[in-house]
């Protein structure tokens, strides 16, 4: 009998699907459309370009109504390009964000995979927020504006947040010329972004000065003094963050890794940025699938408040998925005591997770060896 956390055998081959773009291919973002179709995006192909695939909901096969036989490659002309974040607009258009040789890069596709020329004239946008930089996450505001989170560099670089208009121009009403910079006193990396219902923006990542960090900006791009210390929170114990979620009660869930990457961590903050001691142990739950590295790739929240995290466990070299109850405890109804792994036969990384409308869990990443996109779907 099927059990939550088991592979969904109606998808791909026994719940698993690989997609080859012809290069060193890795999916780093995943979306599930309202009709259940799966969009996975990352980098690869012959010229190391933006790569995106859409899979049918019913069986995980390539969707021939998207791009060329279900796949789309977009090239900015560099030999080192990748998607790191993706978002779905209400009209079905897909926004892809990442970098082209460490310059922030954004693409908008129509629902059929064609470049949307209403976005910056040709569907593609390169901009700068430092000598080097990358967009790692993107969300769409209700008014259609595009929020981008990431980082600049080199050494001493900062977390960066940009806002674009619907047409792809930097929104000069946000930050300084459309860009807001957050400095925690070291070299910072913004890895995840979320938007609150009131328009405030959360960005999470890591800093060489203190480890796992979260910042909140007002809708204008200014740091929010109602959050942490002048808009900034540094979590105790070092580590890093790669996901941020906002609950309906305005509490904030951040997930990442403890210092040293031996454990995944999920922490809940109150709206003012203080630790919520009712969650986990003193505000944090740690999850390990073995004694070696356990790298968190992403997190998603169910309508019932349960939290799904996904990543990679070095023990077995598998995709790793766990589900937590709303109080931070492992959900014993999922997998084995709240945890499940997916074995592709070789080392496979889970870099992103999304939930289907029916609650099923979709994880995307990289299957090494042949270096292909790896996508798995698990029962809820």
PDB file of C-alpha atoms in Angstrom, residues 99-348:
ATOM      1  CA  UNK A  99      23.727  34.748 -13.945  1.00  0.00           C
ATOM      2  CA  UNK A 100      25.726  34.953 -17.125  1.00  0.00           C
ATOM      3  CA  UNK A 101      29.396  34.671 -16.200  1.00  0.00           C
ATOM      4  CA  UNK A 102      28.649  36.178 -12.788  1.00  0.00           C
ATOM      5  CA  UNK A 103      26.501  39.033 -14.056  1.00  0.00           C
ATOM      6  CA  UNK A 104      22.859  39.057 -12.908  1.00  0.00           C
ATOM      7  CA  UNK A 105      20.596  37.721 -15.661  1.00  0.00           C
ATOM      8  CA  UNK A 106      16.811  37.404 -15.980  1.00  0.00           C
ATOM      9  CA  UNK A 107      14.627  35.791 -18.653  1.00  0.00           C
ATOM     10  CA  UNK A 108      10.853  35.767 -19.091  1.00  0.00           C
ATOM     11  CA  UNK A 109       9.206  33.073 -21.163  1.00  0.00           C
ATOM     12  CA  UNK A 110       5.676  32.840 -22.429  1.00  0.00           C
ATOM     13  CA  UNK A 111       3.635  29.854 -21.285  1.00  0.00           C
ATOM     14  CA  UNK A 112       4.743  27.936 -24.394  1.00  0.00           C
ATOM     15  CA  UNK A 113       8.448  28.538 -23.718  1.00  0.00           C
ATOM     16  CA  UNK A 114       8.947  31.310 -26.279  1.00  0.00           C
ATOM     17  CA  UNK A 115      10.851  34.406 -25.187  1.00  0.00           C
ATOM     18  CA  UNK A 116       8.458  37.130 -24.039  1.00  0.00           C
ATOM     19  CA  UNK A 117       9.570  40.177 -26.032  1.00  0.00           C
ATOM     20  CA  UNK A 118       7.442  42.493 -23.858  1.00  0.00           C
ATOM     21  CA  UNK A 119      10.184  41.966 -21.241  1.00  0.00           C
ATOM     22  CA  UNK A 120      13.100  44.317 -21.959  1.00  0.00           C
ATOM     23  CA  UNK A 121      12.479  44.086 -25.706  1.00  0.00           C
ATOM     24  CA  UNK A 122      13.765  40.567 -26.310  1.00  0.00           C
ATOM     25  CA  UNK A 123      12.793  38.570 -23.221  1.00  0.00           C
ATOM     26  CA  UNK A 124      16.277  38.787 -21.655  1.00  0.00           C
ATOM     27  CA  UNK A 125      17.841  41.206 -19.200  1.00  0.00           C
ATOM     28  CA  UNK A 126      21.412  41.648 -17.989  1.00  0.00           C
ATOM     29  CA  UNK A 127      22.160  44.210 -15.285  1.00  0.00           C
ATOM     30  CA  UNK A 128      24.770  44.929 -12.644  1.00  0.00           C
ATOM     31  CA  UNK A 129      24.794  45.344  -8.874  1.00  0.00           C
ATOM     32  CA  UNK A 130      28.554  44.994  -8.417  1.00  0.00           C
ATOM     33  CA  UNK A 131      31.745  43.852 -10.099  1.00  0.00           C
ATOM     34  CA  UNK A 132      30.325  40.342 -10.080  1.00  0.00           C
ATOM     35  CA  UNK A 133      26.944  39.047  -8.998  1.00  0.00           C
ATOM     36  CA  UNK A 134      24.245  36.419  -9.218  1.00  0.00           C
ATOM     37  CA  UNK A 135      20.492  36.297  -8.784  1.00  0.00           C
ATOM     38  CA  UNK A 136      19.615  33.260  -6.672  1.00  0.00           C
ATOM     39  CA  UNK A 137      15.880  33.725  -6.089  1.00  0.00           C
ATOM     40  CA  UNK A 138      12.861  35.486  -7.583  1.00  0.00           C
ATOM     41  CA  UNK A 139       9.280  36.185  -6.530  1.00  0.00           C
ATOM     42  CA  UNK A 140       6.435  37.937  -8.312  1.00  0.00           C
ATOM     43  CA  UNK A 141       4.504  40.652  -6.465  1.00  0.00           C
ATOM     44  CA  UNK A 142       0.702  40.869  -6.904  1.00  0.00           C
ATOM     45  CA  UNK A 143       1.155  43.972  -9.089  1.00  0.00           C
ATOM     46  CA  UNK A 144       3.416  42.000 -11.426  1.00  0.00           C
ATOM     47  CA  UNK A 145       6.682  43.565 -10.324  1.00  0.00           C
ATOM     48  CA  UNK A 146       9.612  41.169 -10.058  1.00  0.00           C
ATOM     49  CA  UNK A 147      11.682  40.885  -6.874  1.00  0.00           C
ATOM     50  CA  UNK A 148      15.167  39.452  -7.223  1.00  0.00           C
ATOM     51  CA  UNK A 149      17.508  38.357  -4.448  1.00  0.00           C
ATOM     52  CA  UNK A 150      21.166  37.442  -4.655  1.00  0.00           C
ATOM     53  CA  UNK A 151      24.642  38.745  -3.987  1.00  0.00           C
ATOM     54  CA  UNK A 152      27.464  40.888  -5.280  1.00  0.00           C
ATOM     55  CA  UNK A 153      31.201  40.497  -4.968  1.00  0.00           C
ATOM     56  CA  UNK A 154      34.070  39.814  -5.027  1.00  0.00           C
ATOM     57  CA  UNK A 155      35.409  39.785  -1.422  1.00  0.00           C
ATOM     58  CA  UNK A 156      33.353  42.012   0.835  1.00  0.00           C
ATOM     59  CA  UNK A 157      30.292  41.652  -1.381  1.00  0.00           C
ATOM     60  CA  UNK A 158      26.802  42.051   0.000  1.00  0.00           C
ATOM     61  CA  UNK A 159      23.298  40.661  -0.169  1.00  0.00           C
ATOM     62  CA  UNK A 160      21.437  42.391  -2.971  1.00  0.00           C
ATOM     63  CA  UNK A 161      17.724  42.811  -3.702  1.00  0.00           C
ATOM     64  CA  UNK A 162      16.381  44.351  -6.906  1.00  0.00           C
ATOM     65  CA  UNK A 163      12.883  45.143  -8.091  1.00  0.00           C
ATOM     66  CA  UNK A 164      11.915  45.246 -11.754  1.00  0.00           C
ATOM     67  CA  UNK A 165       8.838  46.581 -13.459  1.00  0.00           C
ATOM     68  CA  UNK A 166       6.568  44.288 -15.431  1.00  0.00           C
ATOM     69  CA  UNK A 167       8.473  45.321 -18.569  1.00  0.00           C
ATOM     70  CA  UNK A 168      11.882  44.418 -17.163  1.00  0.00           C
ATOM     71  CA  UNK A 169      13.274  47.818 -16.207  1.00  0.00           C
ATOM     72  CA  UNK A 170      14.789  48.391 -12.779  1.00  0.00           C
ATOM     73  CA  UNK A 171      12.118  50.019 -10.595  1.00  0.00           C
ATOM     74  CA  UNK A 172      13.672  53.281  -9.449  1.00  0.00           C
ATOM     75  CA  UNK A 173      11.103  53.644  -6.622  1.00  0.00           C
ATOM     76  CA  UNK A 174      12.887  50.774  -4.830  1.00  0.00           C
ATOM     77  CA  UNK A 175      16.225  51.153  -3.050  1.00  0.00           C
ATOM     78  CA  UNK A 176      18.795  53.148  -5.008  1.00  0.00           C
ATOM     79  CA  UNK A 177      17.889  52.987  -8.676  1.00  0.00           C
ATOM     80  CA  UNK A 178      15.975  49.757  -8.190  1.00  0.00           C
ATOM     81  CA  UNK A 179      18.559  47.967  -6.026  1.00  0.00           C
ATOM     82  CA  UNK A 180      18.872  47.604  -2.237  1.00  0.00           C
ATOM     83  CA  UNK A 181      22.100  46.454  -0.591  1.00  0.00           C
ATOM     84  CA  UNK A 182      22.342  44.696   2.787  1.00  0.00           C
ATOM     85  CA  UNK A 183      25.670  44.493   4.608  1.00  0.00           C
ATOM     86  CA  UNK A 184      26.225  42.310   7.695  1.00  0.00           C
ATOM     87  CA  UNK A 185      29.880  43.326   8.030  1.00  0.00           C
ATOM     88  CA  UNK A 186      31.512  40.550   6.051  1.00  0.00           C
ATOM     89  CA  UNK A 187      31.155  38.863   2.675  1.00  0.00           C
ATOM     90  CA  UNK A 188      27.456  38.061   2.232  1.00  0.00           C
ATOM     91  CA  UNK A 189      25.459  35.736   0.012  1.00  0.00           C
ATOM     92  CA  UNK A 190      21.708  36.126  -0.449  1.00  0.00           C
ATOM     93  CA  UNK A 191      20.258  32.704  -1.267  1.00  0.00           C
ATOM     94  CA  UNK A 192      16.458  32.984  -0.838  1.00  0.00           C
ATOM     95  CA  UNK A 193      13.741  35.618  -0.972  1.00  0.00           C
ATOM     96  CA  UNK A 194      10.110  35.881   0.098  1.00  0.00           C
ATOM     97  CA  UNK A 195       7.479  38.601   0.085  1.00  0.00           C
ATOM     98  CA  UNK A 196       5.137  39.281   2.967  1.00  0.00           C
ATOM     99  CA  UNK A 197       1.489  40.176   2.347  1.00  0.00           C
ATOM    100  CA  UNK A 198       2.233  43.750   3.464  1.00  0.00           C
ATOM    101  CA  UNK A 199       4.884  44.125   0.758  1.00  0.00           C
ATOM    102  CA  UNK A 200       7.920  43.763   2.997  1.00  0.00           C
ATOM    103  CA  UNK A 201      10.689  41.606   1.573  1.00  0.00           C
ATOM    104  CA  UNK A 202      12.703  38.923   3.373  1.00  0.00           C
ATOM    105  CA  UNK A 203      16.073  37.749   2.124  1.00  0.00           C
ATOM    106  CA  UNK A 204      18.092  34.970   3.755  1.00  0.00           C
ATOM    107  CA  UNK A 205      21.604  33.647   3.255  1.00  0.00           C
ATOM    108  CA  UNK A 206      24.947  33.667   4.965  1.00  0.00           C
ATOM    109  CA  UNK A 207      27.680  36.046   6.060  1.00  0.00           C
ATOM    110  CA  UNK A 208      31.366  35.434   6.728  1.00  0.00           C
ATOM    111  CA  UNK A 209      30.917  37.665   9.784  1.00  0.00           C
ATOM    112  CA  UNK A 210      28.267  35.572  11.541  1.00  0.00           C
ATOM    113  CA  UNK A 211      26.864  32.671   9.548  1.00  0.00           C
ATOM    114  CA  UNK A 212      23.130  32.352   8.874  1.00  0.00           C
ATOM    115  CA  UNK A 213      21.481  35.733   8.333  1.00  0.00           C
ATOM    116  CA  UNK A 214      18.064  37.164   7.496  1.00  0.00           C
ATOM    117  CA  UNK A 215      17.165  40.722   6.522  1.00  0.00           C
ATOM    118  CA  UNK A 216      13.816  42.390   6.013  1.00  0.00           C
ATOM    119  CA  UNK A 217      13.212  45.367   3.775  1.00  0.00           C
ATOM    120  CA  UNK A 218      10.260  47.690   3.606  1.00  0.00           C
ATOM    121  CA  UNK A 219       8.422  47.955   0.299  1.00  0.00           C
ATOM    122  CA  UNK A 220      10.640  50.941  -0.520  1.00  0.00           C
ATOM    123  CA  UNK A 221      13.797  48.835  -0.208  1.00  0.00           C
ATOM    124  CA  UNK A 222      14.865  50.401   3.096  1.00  0.00           C
ATOM    125  CA  UNK A 223      15.854  48.088   5.944  1.00  0.00           C
ATOM    126  CA  UNK A 224      12.881  47.481   8.243  1.00  0.00           C
ATOM    127  CA  UNK A 225      13.661  48.719  11.802  1.00  0.00           C
ATOM    128  CA  UNK A 226      10.807  46.565  13.164  1.00  0.00           C
ATOM    129  CA  UNK A 227      12.821  43.417  12.388  1.00  0.00           C
ATOM    130  CA  UNK A 228      15.790  42.262  14.423  1.00  0.00           C
ATOM    131  CA  UNK A 229      18.470  44.913  14.850  1.00  0.00           C
ATOM    132  CA  UNK A 230      17.866  47.576  12.241  1.00  0.00           C
ATOM    133  CA  UNK A 231      16.355  45.084   9.823  1.00  0.00           C
ATOM    134  CA  UNK A 232      18.968  42.362  10.302  1.00  0.00           C
ATOM    135  CA  UNK A 233      18.994  39.051  12.201  1.00  0.00           C
ATOM    136  CA  UNK A 234      21.983  36.738  12.666  1.00  0.00           C
ATOM    137  CA  UNK A 235      21.004  33.281  13.898  1.00  0.00           C
ATOM    138  CA  UNK A 236      23.042  31.717  16.703  1.00  0.00           C
ATOM    139  CA  UNK A 237      25.505  28.955  15.897  1.00  0.00           C
ATOM    140  CA  UNK A 238      26.780  30.052  12.504  1.00  0.00           C
ATOM    141  CA  UNK A 239      25.704  28.039   9.476  1.00  0.00           C
ATOM    142  CA  UNK A 240      23.864  29.164   6.361  1.00  0.00           C
ATOM    143  CA  UNK A 241      20.329  29.589   5.012  1.00  0.00           C
ATOM    144  CA  UNK A 242      18.991  28.598   1.613  1.00  0.00           C
ATOM    145  CA  UNK A 243      15.202  28.942   2.043  1.00  0.00           C
ATOM    146  CA  UNK A 244      12.750  31.403   3.581  1.00  0.00           C
ATOM    147  CA  UNK A 245       8.968  31.036   3.902  1.00  0.00           C
ATOM    148  CA  UNK A 246       6.274  33.297   5.363  1.00  0.00           C
ATOM    149  CA  UNK A 247       3.387  31.763   7.305  1.00  0.00           C
ATOM    150  CA  UNK A 248      -0.143  33.260   7.237  1.00  0.00           C
ATOM    151  CA  UNK A 249       0.361  34.342  10.882  1.00  0.00           C
ATOM    152  CA  UNK A 250       3.445  36.345   9.732  1.00  0.00           C
ATOM    153  CA  UNK A 251       5.879  34.001  11.456  1.00  0.00           C
ATOM    154  CA  UNK A 252       8.924  33.304   9.305  1.00  0.00           C
ATOM    155  CA  UNK A 253      10.485  29.916   8.584  1.00  0.00           C
ATOM    156  CA  UNK A 254      14.093  29.760   7.418  1.00  0.00           C
ATOM    157  CA  UNK A 255      15.984  26.599   6.526  1.00  0.00           C
ATOM    158  CA  UNK A 256      19.568  25.751   5.749  1.00  0.00           C
ATOM    159  CA  UNK A 257      22.532  24.063   7.351  1.00  0.00           C
ATOM    160  CA  UNK A 258      24.252  24.140  10.691  1.00  0.00           C
ATOM    161  CA  UNK A 259      27.907  25.118  10.644  1.00  0.00           C
ATOM    162  CA  UNK A 260      29.850  22.301   8.990  1.00  0.00           C
ATOM    163  CA  UNK A 261      26.834  21.036   6.979  1.00  0.00           C
ATOM    164  CA  UNK A 262      26.398  17.877   9.075  1.00  0.00           C
ATOM    165  CA  UNK A 263      22.761  18.772   9.791  1.00  0.00           C
ATOM    166  CA  UNK A 264      19.887  20.494   8.037  1.00  0.00           C
ATOM    167  CA  UNK A 265      18.216  23.158  10.142  1.00  0.00           C
ATOM    168  CA  UNK A 266      14.716  24.640  10.160  1.00  0.00           C
ATOM    169  CA  UNK A 267      14.142  27.716  12.338  1.00  0.00           C
ATOM    170  CA  UNK A 268      11.030  29.748  13.000  1.00  0.00           C
ATOM    171  CA  UNK A 269      11.167  33.450  13.780  1.00  0.00           C
ATOM    172  CA  UNK A 270       8.451  35.680  15.144  1.00  0.00           C
ATOM    173  CA  UNK A 271       7.444  38.664  12.984  1.00  0.00           C
ATOM    174  CA  UNK A 272       9.945  40.843  14.857  1.00  0.00           C
ATOM    175  CA  UNK A 273      12.816  38.458  14.017  1.00  0.00           C
ATOM    176  CA  UNK A 274      13.156  36.863  17.455  1.00  0.00           C
ATOM    177  CA  UNK A 275      13.313  33.078  17.780  1.00  0.00           C
ATOM    178  CA  UNK A 276       9.967  31.340  18.235  1.00  0.00           C
ATOM    179  CA  UNK A 277      10.677  29.003  21.150  1.00  0.00           C
ATOM    180  CA  UNK A 278       7.449  27.042  20.520  1.00  0.00           C
ATOM    181  CA  UNK A 279       9.025  25.577  17.365  1.00  0.00           C
ATOM    182  CA  UNK A 280      11.433  22.655  17.572  1.00  0.00           C
ATOM    183  CA  UNK A 281      13.965  23.047  20.368  1.00  0.00           C
ATOM    184  CA  UNK A 282      14.254  26.710  21.248  1.00  0.00           C
ATOM    185  CA  UNK A 283      13.127  27.727  17.776  1.00  0.00           C
ATOM    186  CA  UNK A 284      15.130  25.274  15.644  1.00  0.00           C
ATOM    187  CA  UNK A 285      14.776  21.688  14.434  1.00  0.00           C
ATOM    188  CA  UNK A 286      17.813  19.803  13.148  1.00  0.00           C
ATOM    189  CA  UNK A 287      17.498  16.946  10.659  1.00  0.00           C
ATOM    190  CA  UNK A 288      20.191  14.470   9.622  1.00  0.00           C
ATOM    191  CA  UNK A 289      19.941  11.469   7.308  1.00  0.00           C
ATOM    192  CA  UNK A 290      23.329  10.098   8.354  1.00  0.00           C
ATOM    193  CA  UNK A 291      26.589  11.065   9.978  1.00  0.00           C
ATOM    194  CA  UNK A 292      28.093  12.695   6.875  1.00  0.00           C
ATOM    195  CA  UNK A 293      27.043  15.896   5.108  1.00  0.00           C
ATOM    196  CA  UNK A 294      23.312  16.659   4.806  1.00  0.00           C
ATOM    197  CA  UNK A 295      22.880  19.620   2.458  1.00  0.00           C
ATOM    198  CA  UNK A 296      19.570  21.460   2.335  1.00  0.00           C
ATOM    199  CA  UNK A 297      18.447  22.545  -1.125  1.00  0.00           C
ATOM    200  CA  UNK A 298      15.009  24.022  -0.522  1.00  0.00           C
ATOM    201  CA  UNK A 299      11.834  24.141   1.535  1.00  0.00           C
ATOM    202  CA  UNK A 300       8.092  24.419   0.947  1.00  0.00           C
ATOM    203  CA  UNK A 301       5.082  24.896   3.210  1.00  0.00           C
ATOM    204  CA  UNK A 302       1.824  22.985   2.978  1.00  0.00           C
ATOM    205  CA  UNK A 303      -1.564  24.656   3.613  1.00  0.00           C
ATOM    206  CA  UNK A 304      -1.867  22.646   6.853  1.00  0.00           C
ATOM    207  CA  UNK A 305       1.351  24.222   8.148  1.00  0.00           C
ATOM    208  CA  UNK A 306       3.597  21.200   7.646  1.00  0.00           C
ATOM    209  CA  UNK A 307       7.012  21.989   6.190  1.00  0.00           C
ATOM    210  CA  UNK A 308       8.805  19.944   3.544  1.00  0.00           C
ATOM    211  CA  UNK A 309      12.573  20.208   3.183  1.00  0.00           C
ATOM    212  CA  UNK A 310      14.719  18.572   0.515  1.00  0.00           C
ATOM    213  CA  UNK A 311      18.394  18.251  -0.250  1.00  0.00           C
ATOM    214  CA  UNK A 312      21.208  15.709  -0.382  1.00  0.00           C
ATOM    215  CA  UNK A 313      22.604  13.186   2.046  1.00  0.00           C
ATOM    216  CA  UNK A 314      26.194  12.056   1.606  1.00  0.00           C
ATOM    217  CA  UNK A 315      25.302   8.801   3.351  1.00  0.00           C
ATOM    218  CA  UNK A 316      24.003   6.902   0.314  1.00  0.00           C
ATOM    219  CA  UNK A 317      24.545   9.958  -1.944  1.00  0.00           C
ATOM    220  CA  UNK A 318      20.796  10.311  -2.410  1.00  0.00           C
ATOM    221  CA  UNK A 319      18.164  13.011  -2.607  1.00  0.00           C
ATOM    222  CA  UNK A 320      16.851  13.522   0.925  1.00  0.00           C
ATOM    223  CA  UNK A 321      13.332  14.682   1.844  1.00  0.00           C
ATOM    224  CA  UNK A 322      11.830  15.302   5.283  1.00  0.00           C
ATOM    225  CA  UNK A 323       8.477  16.582   6.499  1.00  0.00           C
ATOM    226  CA  UNK A 324       7.950  18.480   9.732  1.00  0.00           C
ATOM    227  CA  UNK A 325       4.763  19.117  11.651  1.00  0.00           C
ATOM    228  CA  UNK A 326       3.738  22.720  12.263  1.00  0.00           C
ATOM    229  CA  UNK A 327       5.496  22.624  15.654  1.00  0.00           C
ATOM    230  CA  UNK A 328       8.800  21.583  14.080  1.00  0.00           C
ATOM    231  CA  UNK A 329       8.693  17.912  15.070  1.00  0.00           C
ATOM    232  CA  UNK A 330       9.331  15.287  12.399  1.00  0.00           C
ATOM    233  CA  UNK A 331       6.075  14.031  10.869  1.00  0.00           C
ATOM    234  CA  UNK A 332       5.991  10.307  11.673  1.00  0.00           C
ATOM    235  CA  UNK A 333       3.327   9.714   9.000  1.00  0.00           C
ATOM    236  CA  UNK A 334       5.876  10.543   6.278  1.00  0.00           C
ATOM    237  CA  UNK A 335       8.539   8.117   5.074  1.00  0.00           C
ATOM    238  CA  UNK A 336      10.519   6.463   7.854  1.00  0.00           C
ATOM    239  CA  UNK A 337       9.963   8.564  10.983  1.00  0.00           C
ATOM    240  CA  UNK A 338       9.542  11.708   8.886  1.00  0.00           C
ATOM    241  CA  UNK A 339      12.338  11.147   6.369  1.00  0.00           C
ATOM    242  CA  UNK A 340      12.645   9.629   2.888  1.00  0.00           C
ATOM    243  CA  UNK A 341      15.453   9.245   0.357  1.00  0.00           C
ATOM    244  CA  UNK A 342      15.464   8.841  -3.422  1.00  0.00           C
ATOM    245  CA  UNK A 343      18.171   6.725  -5.041  1.00  0.00           C
ATOM    246  CA  UNK A 344      19.037   7.445  -8.689  1.00  0.00           C
ATOM    247  CA  UNK A 345      21.882   4.902  -8.647  1.00  0.00           C
ATOM    248  CA  UNK A 346      24.677   7.487  -8.519  1.00  0.00           C
ATOM    249  CA  UNK A 347      25.270  10.595  -6.405  1.00  0.00           C
ATOM    250  CA  UNK A 348      22.255  12.863  -6.947  1.00  0.00           C
TER     251      UNK A 348
END
